[in-house]
Amino acid sequence: MSNKIILFCSIVVASLLFACGSENLEKDFKATFVGTIQEFTGDSAIIDAAEVDGKTLGQISINLAVNPNETFQIGDRVRVGYDGMIMESAPAQINTLTVEKVE
């Protein structure tokens, strides 16, 4: 009998942990910036972003696949939402969460 209770409690706890971990990341971004698309590389683009979080970074690689409903072109200004982490590489890279055109 006690094994059934332990198994039931384990299933309930696992279900609660799974439900808490399935958040929508698109709306959970911590930082944004606006930049201009300079070039494409597959599903990614190189953005010329003058300033991000007070730092001048120059070019940043973003993932355009997070917004499959939009068609982007070179020269488009876009607002990018990301998790706040910037990888120091050439060009800088981020974990892109949202991308939208800016008029």
Coordinates of N, CA and C in Angstrom, one line a residue:
M1 N 0.8 -1.2 0.0 CA 0.0 0.0 0.0 C 0.9 1.3 0.0
S2 N 2.0 1.3 0.8 CA 2.8 2.4 0.8 C 3.5 2.7 -0.5
N3 N 3.8 1.6 -1.2 CA 4.5 1.8 -2.5 C 3.5 2.6 -3.5
K4 N 2.2 2.3 -3.4 CA 1.2 2.9 -4.3 C 1.2 4.4 -3.9
I5 N 1.2 4.7 -2.7 CA 1.2 6.2 -2.2 C 2.4 6.9 -2.7
I6 N 3.6 6.3 -2.5 CA 4.8 6.9 -3.0 C 4.8 7.1 -4.5
L7 N 4.3 6.1 -5.2 CA 4.2 6.3 -6.7 C 3.3 7.4 -7.1
F8 N 2.1 7.4 -6.4 CA 1.1 8.5 -6.7 C 1.7 9.9 -6.4
C9 N 2.4 10.0 -5.3 CA 3.0 11.3 -4.9 C 4.1 11.7 -5.9
S10 N 4.8 10.7 -6.3 CA 5.9 11.0 -7.3 C 5.3 11.5 -8.6
I11 N 4.2 10.9 -9.1 CA 3.6 11.3 -10.3 C 3.0 12.7 -10.2
V12 N 2.4 13.0 -9.1 CA 1.8 14.4 -8.9 C 3.0 15.4 -8.9
V13 N 4.0 15.1 -8.2 CA 5.2 16.1 -8.1 C 5.8 16.3 -9.5
A14 N 6.0 15.2 -10.2 CA 6.5 15.3 -11.6 C 5.6 16.1 -12.5
S15 N 4.3 15.9 -12.4 CA 3.4 16.6 -13.2 C 3.4 18.1 -12.9
L16 N 3.5 18.5 -11.6 CA 3.6 19.9 -11.2 C 4.9 20.5 -11.7
L17 N 6.0 19.8 -11.6 CA 7.3 20.3 -12.1 C 7.2 20.5 -13.6
F18 N 6.6 19.6 -14.4 CA 6.5 19.7 -15.8 C 5.7 20.9 -16.2
A19 N 4.6 21.1 -15.5 CA 3.7 22.3 -15.8 C 4.3 23.6 -15.5
C20 N 5.1 23.7 -14.5 CA 5.8 24.9 -14.1 C 7.0 25.2 -15.1
G21 N 7.5 24.2 -15.7 CA 8.7 24.4 -16.6 C 8.3 24.7 -18.1
S22 N 7.0 24.6 -18.4 CA 6.6 24.8 -19.8 C 6.0 26.3 -20.0
E23 N 6.9 27.2 -19.8 CA 6.5 28.6 -20.0 C 6.7 29.0 -21.5
N24 N 6.1 30.1 -21.9 CA 6.2 30.6 -23.2 C 7.4 31.6 -23.2
L25 N 8.5 31.2 -23.9 CA 9.8 32.0 -23.9 C 9.7 33.2 -24.7
E26 N 8.7 33.3 -25.7 CA 8.7 34.4 -26.6 C 8.3 35.7 -25.8
K27 N 7.6 35.6 -24.7 CA 7.3 36.7 -23.9 C 8.1 36.9 -22.7
D28 N 9.1 36.1 -22.5 CA 10.0 36.1 -21.3 C 11.4 36.7 -21.6
F29 N 11.5 37.7 -22.5 CA 12.8 38.2 -22.9 C 13.1 39.3 -21.8
K30 N 14.4 39.5 -21.7 CA 14.9 40.4 -20.7 C 15.4 41.7 -21.3
A31 N 15.8 41.7 -22.5 CA 16.4 42.8 -23.1 C 16.0 42.9 -24.6
T32 N 16.0 44.1 -25.1 CA 15.7 44.3 -26.6 C 16.7 45.3 -27.2
F33 N 16.8 45.3 -28.5 CA 17.5 46.4 -29.2 C 17.0 46.5 -30.6
V34 N 17.2 47.6 -31.2 CA 16.8 47.8 -32.6 C 18.0 47.9 -33.5
G35 N 18.0 47.2 -34.6 CA 19.2 47.2 -35.5 C 18.7 47.1 -36.9
T36 N 19.6 47.2 -37.9 CA 19.3 47.1 -39.3 C 20.0 45.8 -39.9
I37 N 19.2 45.0 -40.6 CA 19.7 43.8 -41.2 C 20.8 44.2 -42.3
Q38 N 22.0 43.6 -42.2 CA 23.1 43.9 -43.1 C 23.3 42.7 -44.1
E39 N 23.1 41.5 -43.6 CA 23.3 40.3 -44.5 C 22.6 39.1 -43.9
F40 N 22.3 38.1 -44.7 CA 21.7 36.8 -44.3 C 22.7 35.7 -44.4
T41 N 22.5 34.8 -43.5 CA 23.3 33.5 -43.5 C 22.3 32.4 -43.1
G42 N 21.6 31.8 -44.0 CA 20.6 30.8 -43.7 C 19.4 31.4 -43.0
D43 N 19.1 30.8 -41.8 CA 18.0 31.4 -41.0 C 18.4 32.5 -40.1
S44 N 19.7 32.9 -40.2 CA 20.2 33.9 -39.3 C 20.5 35.2 -40.2
A45 N 20.7 36.3 -39.4 CA 21.0 37.5 -40.1 C 22.0 38.3 -39.2
I46 N 22.8 39.1 -39.9 CA 23.8 39.9 -39.2 C 23.1 41.3 -39.1
I47 N 23.0 41.8 -37.9 CA 22.3 43.0 -37.6 C 23.4 44.1 -37.2
D48 N 23.3 45.3 -37.7 CA 24.1 46.4 -37.3 C 23.4 47.1 -36.1
A49 N 23.9 46.8 -34.9 CA 23.2 47.4 -33.7 C 24.3 48.3 -33.1
A50 N 24.0 49.6 -33.1 CA 25.0 50.6 -32.6 C 25.2 50.4 -31.1
E51 N 24.1 50.2 -30.3 CA 24.3 50.2 -28.9 C 23.3 49.2 -28.2
V52 N 23.8 48.3 -27.4 CA 23.0 47.3 -26.7 C 23.4 47.4 -25.2
D53 N 22.5 47.7 -24.4 CA 22.7 47.8 -22.9 C 23.9 48.7 -22.6
G54 N 24.0 49.8 -23.3 CA 25.1 50.8 -23.0 C 26.4 50.5 -23.6
K55 N 26.5 49.3 -24.3 CA 27.8 48.9 -25.0 C 27.6 49.0 -26.5
T56 N 28.6 49.6 -27.1 CA 28.6 49.6 -28.6 C 29.2 48.3 -29.1
L57 N 28.4 47.5 -29.8 CA 28.8 46.2 -30.2 C 29.0 46.1 -31.7
G58 N 28.4 46.9 -32.5 CA 28.6 46.7 -33.9 C 27.6 45.7 -34.4
Q59 N 28.2 44.6 -34.9 CA 27.3 43.5 -35.5 C 26.9 42.4 -34.5
I60 N 25.7 42.0 -34.7 CA 25.2 40.9 -33.9 C 24.5 39.9 -34.8
S61 N 24.7 38.6 -34.5 CA 24.0 37.5 -35.3 C 22.8 37.2 -34.5
I62 N 21.6 37.2 -35.3 CA 20.3 36.8 -34.7 C 19.7 35.7 -35.5
N63 N 18.7 35.0 -34.9 CA 18.0 33.9 -35.5 C 16.7 34.4 -36.0
L64 N 16.4 34.5 -37.3 CA 15.2 34.9 -37.9 C 14.1 33.9 -37.8
A65 N 14.5 32.6 -37.6 CA 13.5 31.5 -37.6 C 12.5 31.6 -36.4
V66 N 12.7 32.5 -35.4 CA 11.8 32.6 -34.3 C 10.5 33.4 -34.8
N67 N 10.6 34.0 -36.0 CA 9.4 34.7 -36.5 C 9.2 34.2 -38.0
P68 N 8.6 33.0 -38.2 CA 8.5 32.4 -39.5 C 7.4 33.1 -40.3
N69 N 6.6 33.9 -39.7 CA 5.5 34.6 -40.4 C 5.9 35.9 -41.1
E70 N 7.1 36.3 -40.9 CA 7.5 37.6 -41.4 C 8.6 37.3 -42.5
T71 N 8.6 38.2 -43.5 CA 9.7 38.1 -44.6 C 10.6 39.3 -44.3
F72 N 11.9 39.0 -44.1 CA 12.8 40.1 -43.9 C 13.7 40.3 -45.1
Q73 N 14.2 41.6 -45.2 CA 15.0 41.9 -46.3 C 16.2 42.7 -45.8
I74 N 17.3 42.8 -46.6 CA 18.4 43.6 -46.2 C 18.0 45.0 -46.1
G75 N 18.4 45.7 -45.1 CA 18.0 47.1 -44.8 C 16.8 47.3 -43.9
D76 N 16.1 46.2 -43.6 CA 14.9 46.3 -42.7 C 15.4 46.6 -41.3
R77 N 14.7 47.5 -40.6 CA 15.0 47.8 -39.2 C 14.1 46.8 -38.3
V78 N 14.8 46.1 -37.4 CA 14.1 45.2 -36.6 C 14.3 45.4 -35.1
R79 N 13.3 45.0 -34.3 CA 13.4 45.0 -32.8 C 13.6 43.6 -32.4
V80 N 14.7 43.3 -31.7 CA 15.0 42.0 -31.3 C 14.9 41.8 -29.8
G81 N 14.2 40.8 -29.3 CA 14.2 40.5 -27.9 C 15.0 39.3 -27.6
Y82 N 15.8 39.3 -26.5 CA 16.7 38.2 -26.2 C 16.8 38.0 -24.7
D83 N 17.5 37.0 -24.3 CA 17.5 36.6 -22.8 C 18.5 37.5 -22.0
G84 N 19.1 38.4 -22.6 CA 20.0 39.3 -21.9 C 21.5 38.9 -21.9
M85 N 21.8 37.7 -22.4 CA 23.2 37.2 -22.5 C 23.7 37.6 -23.9
I86 N 24.9 38.1 -24.0 CA 25.6 38.4 -25.3 C 26.9 37.6 -25.3
M87 N 27.0 36.7 -26.3 CA 28.3 35.9 -26.4 C 29.3 36.7 -27.2
E88 N 30.4 36.9 -26.6 CA 31.5 37.7 -27.2 C 32.2 36.9 -28.3
S89 N 31.8 37.0 -29.5 CA 32.4 36.4 -30.7 C 32.3 37.4 -31.8
A90 N 32.7 37.0 -33.0 CA 32.7 37.9 -34.1 C 31.9 37.3 -35.2
P91 N 30.7 37.8 -35.5 CA 30.0 38.8 -34.7 C 29.4 38.3 -33.4
A92 N 29.0 39.2 -32.6 CA 28.4 38.8 -31.3 C 27.2 38.0 -31.5
Q93 N 26.9 37.1 -30.6 CA 25.7 36.2 -30.8 C 24.8 36.3 -29.6
I94 N 23.5 36.1 -29.8 CA 22.5 36.1 -28.7 C 21.6 35.0 -28.9
N95 N 20.8 34.7 -27.8 CA 19.7 33.7 -27.9 C 18.5 34.5 -28.3
T96 N 18.2 34.6 -29.6 CA 17.0 35.4 -30.1 C 15.7 34.8 -29.6
L97 N 14.8 35.6 -29.0 CA 13.5 35.1 -28.6 C 12.4 35.7 -29.4
T98 N 12.6 37.0 -29.9 CA 11.6 37.6 -30.7 C 12.3 38.5 -31.7
V99 N 11.6 38.6 -32.9 CA 12.1 39.5 -34.0 C 10.9 40.1 -34.6
E100 N 10.9 41.4 -34.8 CA 9.8 42.1 -35.5 C 10.3 43.3 -36.2
K101 N 9.6 43.6 -37.3 CA 10.0 44.8 -38.1 C 9.6 46.0 -37.4
V102 N 10.4 47.1 -37.6 CA 10.1 48.4 -37.0 C 10.0 49.4 -38.1
E103 N 9.0 50.2 -38.1 CA 8.8 51.2 -39.2 C 9.6 52.4 -38.9

